[in-house]
PDB file of C-alpha atoms in Angstrom:
ATOM      1  CA  UNK A   1       0.004  -0.006  -0.012  1.00  0.00           C
ATOM      2  CA  UNK A   2       1.412   3.365  -1.050  1.00  0.00           C
ATOM      3  CA  UNK A   3       1.160   6.394   1.199  1.00  0.00           C
ATOM      4  CA  UNK A   4      -0.869   9.399   0.122  1.00  0.00           C
ATOM      5  CA  UNK A   5       0.941  12.720  -0.201  1.00  0.00           C
ATOM      6  CA  UNK A   6      -1.173  15.857   0.124  1.00  0.00           C
ATOM      7  CA  UNK A   7      -0.022  19.447  -0.325  1.00  0.00           C
ATOM      8  CA  UNK A   8      -2.035  21.768   1.848  1.00  0.00           C
ATOM      9  CA  UNK A   9      -2.203  25.545   1.741  1.00  0.00           C
ATOM     10  CA  UNK A  10      -2.686  28.173   4.373  1.00  0.00           C
ATOM     11  CA  UNK A  11      -6.275  28.944   3.412  1.00  0.00           C
ATOM     12  CA  UNK A  12      -7.310  25.285   3.741  1.00  0.00           C
ATOM     13  CA  UNK A  13      -5.627  24.968   7.123  1.00  0.00           C
ATOM     14  CA  UNK A  14      -7.110  28.158   8.523  1.00  0.00           C
ATOM     15  CA  UNK A  15     -10.565  27.242   7.205  1.00  0.00           C
ATOM     16  CA  UNK A  16     -10.322  23.746   8.728  1.00  0.00           C
ATOM     17  CA  UNK A  17      -9.331  25.179  12.091  1.00  0.00           C
ATOM     18  CA  UNK A  18     -12.206  27.643  12.128  1.00  0.00           C
ATOM     19  CA  UNK A  19     -14.699  24.998  11.012  1.00  0.00           C
ATOM     20  CA  UNK A  20     -13.580  22.506  13.646  1.00  0.00           C
ATOM     21  CA  UNK A  21     -13.994  24.947  16.506  1.00  0.00           C
ATOM     22  CA  UNK A  22     -17.354  26.134  15.202  1.00  0.00           C
ATOM     23  CA  UNK A  23     -18.662  22.595  14.901  1.00  0.00           C
ATOM     24  CA  UNK A  24     -17.586  21.781  18.459  1.00  0.00           C
ATOM     25  CA  UNK A  25     -18.867  25.070  19.936  1.00  0.00           C
ATOM     26  CA  UNK A  26     -15.626  25.253  21.915  1.00  0.00           C
ATOM     27  CA  UNK A  27     -12.513  27.403  22.034  1.00  0.00           C
ATOM     28  CA  UNK A  28      -9.210  25.623  21.597  1.00  0.00           C
ATOM     29  CA  UNK A  29      -8.374  26.186  25.275  1.00  0.00           C
ATOM     30  CA  UNK A  30     -11.793  24.849  26.265  1.00  0.00           C
ATOM     31  CA  UNK A  31     -11.223  21.793  24.118  1.00  0.00           C
ATOM     32  CA  UNK A  32      -7.758  21.273  25.595  1.00  0.00           C
ATOM     33  CA  UNK A  33      -9.215  21.534  29.089  1.00  0.00           C
ATOM     34  CA  UNK A  34     -11.762  18.809  28.311  1.00  0.00           C
ATOM     35  CA  UNK A  35      -8.990  16.545  26.982  1.00  0.00           C
ATOM     36  CA  UNK A  36      -6.761  17.231  30.004  1.00  0.00           C
ATOM     37  CA  UNK A  37      -9.621  16.495  32.381  1.00  0.00           C
ATOM     38  CA  UNK A  38     -10.404  13.270  30.501  1.00  0.00           C
ATOM     39  CA  UNK A  39     -13.969  14.372  29.844  1.00  0.00           C
ATOM     40  CA  UNK A  40     -13.475  14.754  26.096  1.00  0.00           C
ATOM     41  CA  UNK A  41     -15.205  12.493  23.608  1.00  0.00           C
ATOM     42  CA  UNK A  42     -13.200  10.567  21.036  1.00  0.00           C
ATOM     43  CA  UNK A  43     -14.274  13.089  18.391  1.00  0.00           C
ATOM     44  CA  UNK A  44     -13.050  15.958  20.554  1.00  0.00           C
ATOM     45  CA  UNK A  45      -9.681  14.259  21.044  1.00  0.00           C
ATOM     46  CA  UNK A  46      -9.361  13.780  17.303  1.00  0.00           C
ATOM     47  CA  UNK A  47     -10.255  17.417  16.815  1.00  0.00           C
ATOM     48  CA  UNK A  48      -7.541  18.530  19.201  1.00  0.00           C
ATOM     49  CA  UNK A  49      -5.000  16.344  17.356  1.00  0.00           C
ATOM     50  CA  UNK A  50      -6.079  18.020  14.131  1.00  0.00           C
ATOM     51  CA  UNK A  51      -5.806  21.514  15.634  1.00  0.00           C
ATOM     52  CA  UNK A  52      -2.305  20.729  16.891  1.00  0.00           C
ATOM     53  CA  UNK A  53      -1.173  19.434  13.515  1.00  0.00           C
ATOM     54  CA  UNK A  54      -2.640  22.504  11.781  1.00  0.00           C
ATOM     55  CA  UNK A  55      -0.616  24.707  14.158  1.00  0.00           C
ATOM     56  CA  UNK A  56       2.489  22.677  13.297  1.00  0.00           C
ATOM     57  CA  UNK A  57       1.903  22.879   9.543  1.00  0.00           C
ATOM     58  CA  UNK A  58       1.406  26.634   9.826  1.00  0.00           C
ATOM     59  CA  UNK A  59       4.736  26.914  11.654  1.00  0.00           C
ATOM     60  CA  UNK A  60       3.049  28.192  14.824  1.00  0.00           C
ATOM     61  CA  UNK A  61       4.146  25.329  17.064  1.00  0.00           C
ATOM     62  CA  UNK A  62       7.190  23.588  15.725  1.00  0.00           C
TER      63      UNK A  62
ATOM     64  CA  UNK B   1      15.884  21.426  -0.501  1.00  0.00           C
ATOM     65  CA  UNK B   2      12.137  21.000  -0.734  1.00  0.00           C
ATOM     66  CA  UNK B   3      12.446  18.003  -3.048  1.00  0.00           C
ATOM     67  CA  UNK B   4      14.934  16.401  -0.626  1.00  0.00           C
ATOM     68  CA  UNK B   5      12.517  16.969   2.211  1.00  0.00           C
ATOM     69  CA  UNK B   6       9.608  15.621   0.134  1.00  0.00           C
ATOM     70  CA  UNK B   7      11.580  12.513  -0.783  1.00  0.00           C
ATOM     71  CA  UNK B   8      12.871  11.902   2.761  1.00  0.00           C
ATOM     72  CA  UNK B   9       9.462  12.345   4.391  1.00  0.00           C
ATOM     73  CA  UNK B  10       7.699  10.178   1.827  1.00  0.00           C
ATOM     74  CA  UNK B  11      10.297   7.417   2.175  1.00  0.00           C
ATOM     75  CA  UNK B  12      10.020   7.592   5.953  1.00  0.00           C
ATOM     76  CA  UNK B  13       6.218   7.361   5.715  1.00  0.00           C
ATOM     77  CA  UNK B  14       6.412   4.434   3.306  1.00  0.00           C
ATOM     78  CA  UNK B  15       8.769   2.594   5.690  1.00  0.00           C
ATOM     79  CA  UNK B  16       6.159   2.979   8.418  1.00  0.00           C
ATOM     80  CA  UNK B  17       3.384   1.905   6.069  1.00  0.00           C
ATOM     81  CA  UNK B  18       5.359  -1.219   5.144  1.00  0.00           C
ATOM     82  CA  UNK B  19       6.054  -1.920   8.816  1.00  0.00           C
ATOM     83  CA  UNK B  20       2.316  -1.861   9.559  1.00  0.00           C
ATOM     84  CA  UNK B  21       1.478  -3.987   6.509  1.00  0.00           C
ATOM     85  CA  UNK B  22       3.982  -6.675   7.447  1.00  0.00           C
ATOM     86  CA  UNK B  23       3.174  -6.933  11.153  1.00  0.00           C
ATOM     87  CA  UNK B  24      -0.507  -6.081  11.732  1.00  0.00           C
ATOM     88  CA  UNK B  25      -3.307  -8.209  10.258  1.00  0.00           C
ATOM     89  CA  UNK B  26      -6.526  -6.525   9.181  1.00  0.00           C
ATOM     90  CA  UNK B  27     -10.124  -7.678   9.201  1.00  0.00           C
ATOM     91  CA  UNK B  28     -11.444  -8.934   5.860  1.00  0.00           C
ATOM     92  CA  UNK B  29     -14.339  -6.511   6.221  1.00  0.00           C
ATOM     93  CA  UNK B  30     -12.256  -3.512   7.229  1.00  0.00           C
ATOM     94  CA  UNK B  31     -11.815  -0.527   4.926  1.00  0.00           C
ATOM     95  CA  UNK B  32      -8.207  -0.835   3.833  1.00  0.00           C
ATOM     96  CA  UNK B  33      -8.055   2.923   3.319  1.00  0.00           C
ATOM     97  CA  UNK B  34      -8.143   3.325   7.095  1.00  0.00           C
ATOM     98  CA  UNK B  35      -4.638   1.861   7.221  1.00  0.00           C
ATOM     99  CA  UNK B  36      -3.214   4.107   4.553  1.00  0.00           C
ATOM    100  CA  UNK B  37      -0.837   6.780   5.832  1.00  0.00           C
ATOM    101  CA  UNK B  38      -1.108  10.379   4.719  1.00  0.00           C
ATOM    102  CA  UNK B  39       1.824  12.768   4.394  1.00  0.00           C
ATOM    103  CA  UNK B  40       0.684  16.383   4.783  1.00  0.00           C
ATOM    104  CA  UNK B  41       3.052  18.908   3.258  1.00  0.00           C
ATOM    105  CA  UNK B  42       3.139  22.627   3.850  1.00  0.00           C
ATOM    106  CA  UNK B  43       6.291  24.659   3.258  1.00  0.00           C
ATOM    107  CA  UNK B  44       9.051  23.075   5.402  1.00  0.00           C
ATOM    108  CA  UNK B  45       6.665  21.116   7.642  1.00  0.00           C
ATOM    109  CA  UNK B  46       5.504  17.516   7.230  1.00  0.00           C
ATOM    110  CA  UNK B  47       2.953  15.463   9.161  1.00  0.00           C
ATOM    111  CA  UNK B  48       2.752  11.674   8.779  1.00  0.00           C
ATOM    112  CA  UNK B  49      -0.164   9.734  10.228  1.00  0.00           C
ATOM    113  CA  UNK B  50      -3.091   7.468   9.348  1.00  0.00           C
ATOM    114  CA  UNK B  51      -6.352   9.057   8.262  1.00  0.00           C
ATOM    115  CA  UNK B  52      -7.541  11.432   5.561  1.00  0.00           C
ATOM    116  CA  UNK B  53      -6.022  14.821   4.926  1.00  0.00           C
ATOM    117  CA  UNK B  54      -8.626  16.529   7.100  1.00  0.00           C
ATOM    118  CA  UNK B  55      -9.094  13.932   9.818  1.00  0.00           C
ATOM    119  CA  UNK B  56      -6.458  12.026  11.800  1.00  0.00           C
ATOM    120  CA  UNK B  57      -7.214   8.297  11.954  1.00  0.00           C
ATOM    121  CA  UNK B  58      -5.883   5.223  13.703  1.00  0.00           C
ATOM    122  CA  UNK B  59      -5.007   1.622  12.888  1.00  0.00           C
ATOM    123  CA  UNK B  60      -7.232  -1.167  14.125  1.00  0.00           C
ATOM    124  CA  UNK B  61      -5.707  -3.639  16.564  1.00  0.00           C
ATOM    125  CA  UNK B  62      -7.225  -7.110  16.621  1.00  0.00           C
ATOM    126  CA  UNK B  63      -7.341  -9.940  19.130  1.00  0.00           C
ATOM    127  CA  UNK B  64      -8.419 -13.303  17.746  1.00  0.00           C
ATOM    128  CA  UNK B  65      -9.642 -11.407  14.687  1.00  0.00           C
ATOM    129  CA  UNK B  66     -11.856  -9.015  16.623  1.00  0.00           C
ATOM    130  CA  UNK B  67     -11.297  -5.256  16.676  1.00  0.00           C
ATOM    131  CA  UNK B  68     -10.516  -4.487  20.313  1.00  0.00           C
ATOM    132  CA  UNK B  69      -8.224  -1.442  20.318  1.00  0.00           C
ATOM    133  CA  UNK B  70      -6.670   1.232  18.126  1.00  0.00           C
ATOM    134  CA  UNK B  71      -3.136   2.366  17.512  1.00  0.00           C
ATOM    135  CA  UNK B  72      -2.912   6.118  16.982  1.00  0.00           C
ATOM    136  CA  UNK B  73       0.337   7.744  15.952  1.00  0.00           C
ATOM    137  CA  UNK B  74       1.738  10.771  14.218  1.00  0.00           C
ATOM    138  CA  UNK B  75       5.134  12.133  13.255  1.00  0.00           C
ATOM    139  CA  UNK B  76       5.634  15.869  12.761  1.00  0.00           C
ATOM    140  CA  UNK B  77       8.840  16.453  10.875  1.00  0.00           C
ATOM    141  CA  UNK B  78      11.135  19.057   9.317  1.00  0.00           C
ATOM    142  CA  UNK B  79      14.764  19.225   8.299  1.00  0.00           C
ATOM    143  CA  UNK B  80      17.242  19.276  11.155  1.00  0.00           C
ATOM    144  CA  UNK B  81      19.482  22.223  12.061  1.00  0.00           C
ATOM    145  CA  UNK B  82      22.034  21.276   9.396  1.00  0.00           C
ATOM    146  CA  UNK B  83      19.323  21.297   6.750  1.00  0.00           C
ATOM    147  CA  UNK B  84      20.507  17.872   5.562  1.00  0.00           C
ATOM    148  CA  UNK B  85      18.466  15.303   7.475  1.00  0.00           C
ATOM    149  CA  UNK B  86      14.807  14.740   8.146  1.00  0.00           C
ATOM    150  CA  UNK B  87      14.151  15.232  11.855  1.00  0.00           C
ATOM    151  CA  UNK B  88      11.117  14.284  13.880  1.00  0.00           C
ATOM    152  CA  UNK B  89      10.061  17.355  15.872  1.00  0.00           C
ATOM    153  CA  UNK B  90       7.150  15.684  17.627  1.00  0.00           C
ATOM    154  CA  UNK B  91       5.706  12.203  17.697  1.00  0.00           C
ATOM    155  CA  UNK B  92       2.918  10.426  19.495  1.00  0.00           C
ATOM    156  CA  UNK B  93       2.121   6.724  19.806  1.00  0.00           C
ATOM    157  CA  UNK B  94      -1.011   5.781  21.711  1.00  0.00           C
ATOM    158  CA  UNK B  95      -3.119   2.778  22.551  1.00  0.00           C
ATOM    159  CA  UNK B  96      -6.857   3.282  22.902  1.00  0.00           C
ATOM    160  CA  UNK B  97      -9.456   0.658  23.773  1.00  0.00           C
ATOM    161  CA  UNK B  98     -12.567   0.580  21.601  1.00  0.00           C
ATOM    162  CA  UNK B  99     -14.531   0.719  24.850  1.00  0.00           C
ATOM    163  CA  UNK B 100     -13.533   4.255  25.785  1.00  0.00           C
ATOM    164  CA  UNK B 101     -12.160   7.356  24.142  1.00  0.00           C
ATOM    165  CA  UNK B 102      -9.257   8.227  26.440  1.00  0.00           C
ATOM    166  CA  UNK B 103      -5.957   6.558  25.626  1.00  0.00           C
ATOM    167  CA  UNK B 104      -4.635   3.826  27.920  1.00  0.00           C
ATOM    168  CA  UNK B 105      -0.987   4.493  27.169  1.00  0.00           C
ATOM    169  CA  UNK B 106       0.664   7.335  25.316  1.00  0.00           C
ATOM    170  CA  UNK B 107       4.295   7.860  24.353  1.00  0.00           C
ATOM    171  CA  UNK B 108       5.002  11.456  23.409  1.00  0.00           C
ATOM    172  CA  UNK B 109       8.095  13.141  22.044  1.00  0.00           C
ATOM    173  CA  UNK B 110       8.506  16.895  21.639  1.00  0.00           C
ATOM    174  CA  UNK B 111      12.017  18.007  20.792  1.00  0.00           C
ATOM    175  CA  UNK B 112      11.567  21.437  22.374  1.00  0.00           C
ATOM    176  CA  UNK B 113       9.796  20.378  25.569  1.00  0.00           C
ATOM    177  CA  UNK B 114      11.263  21.989  28.693  1.00  0.00           C
ATOM    178  CA  UNK B 115       8.695  21.714  31.454  1.00  0.00           C
ATOM    179  CA  UNK B 116       8.327  17.970  30.819  1.00  0.00           C
ATOM    180  CA  UNK B 117      10.812  15.350  29.550  1.00  0.00           C
ATOM    181  CA  UNK B 118      11.224  15.499  25.747  1.00  0.00           C
ATOM    182  CA  UNK B 119      10.209  11.849  25.529  1.00  0.00           C
ATOM    183  CA  UNK B 120       7.767  10.512  28.083  1.00  0.00           C
ATOM    184  CA  UNK B 121       5.007   8.049  28.784  1.00  0.00           C
ATOM    185  CA  UNK B 122       1.607   9.050  30.101  1.00  0.00           C
ATOM    186  CA  UNK B 123      -0.112   6.094  31.678  1.00  0.00           C
ATOM    187  CA  UNK B 124      -3.877   6.436  32.099  1.00  0.00           C
ATOM    188  CA  UNK B 125      -4.279   4.015  35.000  1.00  0.00           C
ATOM    189  CA  UNK B 126      -5.330   5.881  38.087  1.00  0.00           C
ATOM    190  CA  UNK B 127      -4.551   4.546  41.556  1.00  0.00           C
ATOM    191  CA  UNK B 128      -5.504   6.067  44.879  1.00  0.00           C
ATOM    192  CA  UNK B 129      -2.083   5.713  46.504  1.00  0.00           C
ATOM    193  CA  UNK B 130      -0.473   7.603  43.632  1.00  0.00           C
ATOM    194  CA  UNK B 131      -3.001  10.409  43.845  1.00  0.00           C
ATOM    195  CA  UNK B 132      -2.513  10.674  47.612  1.00  0.00           C
ATOM    196  CA  UNK B 133       1.263  10.845  47.241  1.00  0.00           C
ATOM    197  CA  UNK B 134       1.058  13.479  44.504  1.00  0.00           C
ATOM    198  CA  UNK B 135      -1.430  15.575  46.457  1.00  0.00           C
ATOM    199  CA  UNK B 136       0.652  15.339  49.631  1.00  0.00           C
ATOM    200  CA  UNK B 137       3.965  16.259  47.985  1.00  0.00           C
ATOM    201  CA  UNK B 138       2.938  18.566  45.164  1.00  0.00           C
ATOM    202  CA  UNK B 139      -0.058  20.751  45.815  1.00  0.00           C
ATOM    203  CA  UNK B 140       0.132  22.102  42.285  1.00  0.00           C
ATOM    204  CA  UNK B 141      -0.508  18.637  40.839  1.00  0.00           C
ATOM    205  CA  UNK B 142      -4.026  17.429  40.163  1.00  0.00           C
ATOM    206  CA  UNK B 143      -3.127  13.961  41.401  1.00  0.00           C
ATOM    207  CA  UNK B 144      -3.714  12.117  38.162  1.00  0.00           C
ATOM    208  CA  UNK B 145      -1.098   9.531  37.225  1.00  0.00           C
ATOM    209  CA  UNK B 146      -1.971  10.252  33.593  1.00  0.00           C
ATOM    210  CA  UNK B 147      -0.562  13.735  34.136  1.00  0.00           C
ATOM    211  CA  UNK B 148       2.804  12.398  35.346  1.00  0.00           C
ATOM    212  CA  UNK B 149       5.431  12.376  32.587  1.00  0.00           C
ATOM    213  CA  UNK B 150       7.554   9.262  32.889  1.00  0.00           C
ATOM    214  CA  UNK B 151      10.927   9.958  31.209  1.00  0.00           C
ATOM    215  CA  UNK B 152      12.301   7.527  28.666  1.00  0.00           C
ATOM    216  CA  UNK B 153      15.753   8.433  27.430  1.00  0.00           C
ATOM    217  CA  UNK B 154      15.356  11.878  25.945  1.00  0.00           C
ATOM    218  CA  UNK B 155      15.654  12.678  22.260  1.00  0.00           C
ATOM    219  CA  UNK B 156      18.283  10.129  21.323  1.00  0.00           C
ATOM    220  CA  UNK B 157      17.357   7.069  23.368  1.00  0.00           C
ATOM    221  CA  UNK B 158      13.584   7.205  23.206  1.00  0.00           C
ATOM    222  CA  UNK B 159      11.666   4.094  22.102  1.00  0.00           C
ATOM    223  CA  UNK B 160      10.754   3.758  18.435  1.00  0.00           C
ATOM    224  CA  UNK B 161       7.470   2.660  16.898  1.00  0.00           C
ATOM    225  CA  UNK B 162       8.823  -0.887  16.663  1.00  0.00           C
ATOM    226  CA  UNK B 163       9.240  -0.913  20.466  1.00  0.00           C
ATOM    227  CA  UNK B 164       5.663   0.240  20.907  1.00  0.00           C
ATOM    228  CA  UNK B 165       4.367  -2.432  18.519  1.00  0.00           C
ATOM    229  CA  UNK B 166       6.364  -5.158  20.245  1.00  0.00           C
ATOM    230  CA  UNK B 167       4.831  -4.150  23.564  1.00  0.00           C
ATOM    231  CA  UNK B 168       1.374  -4.501  22.013  1.00  0.00           C
ATOM    232  CA  UNK B 169       2.216  -7.934  20.615  1.00  0.00           C
ATOM    233  CA  UNK B 170       4.000  -9.358  23.640  1.00  0.00           C
ATOM    234  CA  UNK B 171       2.203  -7.735  26.583  1.00  0.00           C
ATOM    235  CA  UNK B 172      -1.298  -7.299  25.154  1.00  0.00           C
ATOM    236  CA  UNK B 173      -1.170 -10.307  22.818  1.00  0.00           C
ATOM    237  CA  UNK B 174      -2.463  -8.269  19.902  1.00  0.00           C
ATOM    238  CA  UNK B 175      -2.798 -10.266  16.664  1.00  0.00           C
ATOM    239  CA  UNK B 176       0.286 -10.088  14.461  1.00  0.00           C
ATOM    240  CA  UNK B 177       1.486 -11.533  11.195  1.00  0.00           C
ATOM    241  CA  UNK B 178       4.135 -14.241  11.006  1.00  0.00           C
ATOM    242  CA  UNK B 179       7.607 -12.781  10.712  1.00  0.00           C
ATOM    243  CA  UNK B 180       6.651  -9.782  12.840  1.00  0.00           C
ATOM    244  CA  UNK B 181       9.625 -10.221  15.159  1.00  0.00           C
ATOM    245  CA  UNK B 182      12.199 -10.202  12.354  1.00  0.00           C
ATOM    246  CA  UNK B 183      10.540  -7.131  10.853  1.00  0.00           C
ATOM    247  CA  UNK B 184      10.566  -5.289  14.166  1.00  0.00           C
ATOM    248  CA  UNK B 185      14.184  -6.211  14.847  1.00  0.00           C
ATOM    249  CA  UNK B 186      15.242  -4.887  11.447  1.00  0.00           C
ATOM    250  CA  UNK B 187      13.349  -1.633  11.975  1.00  0.00           C
ATOM    251  CA  UNK B 188      14.727  -1.198  15.456  1.00  0.00           C
ATOM    252  CA  UNK B 189      18.264  -1.790  14.203  1.00  0.00           C
ATOM    253  CA  UNK B 190      17.779   0.881  11.507  1.00  0.00           C
ATOM    254  CA  UNK B 191      16.451   3.336  14.109  1.00  0.00           C
ATOM    255  CA  UNK B 192      19.299   2.694  16.529  1.00  0.00           C
ATOM    256  CA  UNK B 193      21.994   2.954  13.856  1.00  0.00           C
ATOM    257  CA  UNK B 194      20.520   6.315  12.879  1.00  0.00           C
ATOM    258  CA  UNK B 195      20.457   7.427  16.493  1.00  0.00           C
ATOM    259  CA  UNK B 196      24.042   6.175  17.032  1.00  0.00           C
ATOM    260  CA  UNK B 197      25.245   8.488  14.265  1.00  0.00           C
ATOM    261  CA  UNK B 198      23.354  11.398  15.743  1.00  0.00           C
ATOM    262  CA  UNK B 199      24.703  10.645  19.195  1.00  0.00           C
ATOM    263  CA  UNK B 200      28.243  10.628  17.778  1.00  0.00           C
ATOM    264  CA  UNK B 201      27.562  14.096  16.343  1.00  0.00           C
ATOM    265  CA  UNK B 202      26.327  15.214  19.766  1.00  0.00           C
ATOM    266  CA  UNK B 203      29.609  14.238  21.402  1.00  0.00           C
ATOM    267  CA  UNK B 204      32.365  13.900  18.794  1.00  0.00           C
ATOM    268  CA  UNK B 205      35.265  13.594  21.247  1.00  0.00           C
ATOM    269  CA  UNK B 206      33.583  10.760  23.108  1.00  0.00           C
ATOM    270  CA  UNK B 207      32.795   9.041  19.815  1.00  0.00           C
ATOM    271  CA  UNK B 208      36.417   9.419  18.712  1.00  0.00           C
ATOM    272  CA  UNK B 209      37.705   8.060  22.034  1.00  0.00           C
ATOM    273  CA  UNK B 210      35.390   5.052  21.834  1.00  0.00           C
ATOM    274  CA  UNK B 211      36.584   4.311  18.310  1.00  0.00           C
ATOM    275  CA  UNK B 212      40.265   4.658  19.300  1.00  0.00           C
ATOM    276  CA  UNK B 213      39.652   2.205  22.124  1.00  0.00           C
ATOM    277  CA  UNK B 214      38.387  -0.217  19.482  1.00  0.00           C
ATOM    278  CA  UNK B 215      41.605   0.202  17.477  1.00  0.00           C
ATOM    279  CA  UNK B 216      40.404   2.736  14.917  1.00  0.00           C
ATOM    280  CA  UNK B 217      42.623   5.629  13.962  1.00  0.00           C
ATOM    281  CA  UNK B 218      40.623   8.815  14.333  1.00  0.00           C
ATOM    282  CA  UNK B 219      41.994  12.225  13.388  1.00  0.00           C
ATOM    283  CA  UNK B 220      40.302  15.461  14.504  1.00  0.00           C
ATOM    284  CA  UNK B 221      39.330  17.926  11.776  1.00  0.00           C
ATOM    285  CA  UNK B 222      41.900  20.591  10.834  1.00  0.00           C
ATOM    286  CA  UNK B 223      39.937  23.238  12.733  1.00  0.00           C
ATOM    287  CA  UNK B 224      40.210  21.208  15.932  1.00  0.00           C
ATOM    288  CA  UNK B 225      37.787  19.171  18.013  1.00  0.00           C
ATOM    289  CA  UNK B 226      34.149  19.929  17.399  1.00  0.00           C
ATOM    290  CA  UNK B 227      32.136  21.087  20.426  1.00  0.00           C
ATOM    291  CA  UNK B 228      29.674  18.782  22.101  1.00  0.00           C
ATOM    292  CA  UNK B 229      25.970  19.472  21.773  1.00  0.00           C
ATOM    293  CA  UNK B 230      25.380  20.071  25.459  1.00  0.00           C
ATOM    294  CA  UNK B 231      21.663  20.723  24.955  1.00  0.00           C
ATOM    295  CA  UNK B 232      21.267  17.203  23.628  1.00  0.00           C
ATOM    296  CA  UNK B 233      23.525  15.693  26.319  1.00  0.00           C
ATOM    297  CA  UNK B 234      21.956  17.504  29.271  1.00  0.00           C
ATOM    298  CA  UNK B 235      18.327  17.775  28.218  1.00  0.00           C
ATOM    299  CA  UNK B 236      15.940  15.402  29.869  1.00  0.00           C
TER     300      UNK B 236
END
């Protein structure tokens, strides 16, 4: 099985980040707090992973 | 430089994909796309993990053919300080039961971590005595064992994905394909050879001394001995 390579751009990443937080009705710090307190759902954990990787890809947290 | 980075990150991802394909069985009914790794590329940053571009995924773990847990992992990479080699900036390996969302075990690496060890386990297995001890000794701590960062060798000596997989196979008796042990040993050897070279660069004089003790003739560069990378040697 061959890996998939995807080039992403800033607009996509920023749009994804905004959409994720809007769909969860949470701020990123609120989401992180739920994960830290172990009250987060699996979907919320996945969302936080995605937010962290978006920050990495944007060079904000490398 | 970008093409070198693209090639190195794609090769690294394919090595991991091949590792999974040759060690972990899948259900006949499972969507094979769930096992496919994605490499996300943006400028000098690369992310490697299962899942689609927009949604991180995980790899099913089976016991006697039944899906009982998930392996989540990601590698966030860039070129190293020399601009020559692909370096993992952050990585996560985690085991999650299908019965609950929180991970059971998580092995994190963050090359720039300071307040916690760069490589550490978080174990989500609460015990009253641990909470009491934490609360008694450290009033700033919330008492959760899962919030204790268990150090595991720093940047250079941290466990690799092969170590994590072997733990799943040996300790949890997760289903595996025949030949898994040979495959893991080969991957672990590749990882440790790579780390050995990096460690030699961290401490060139020690590396030279060790080689001289083995009978090699080692000559310092014309500009003199290279300095040790004390950040790497002292960092936790």
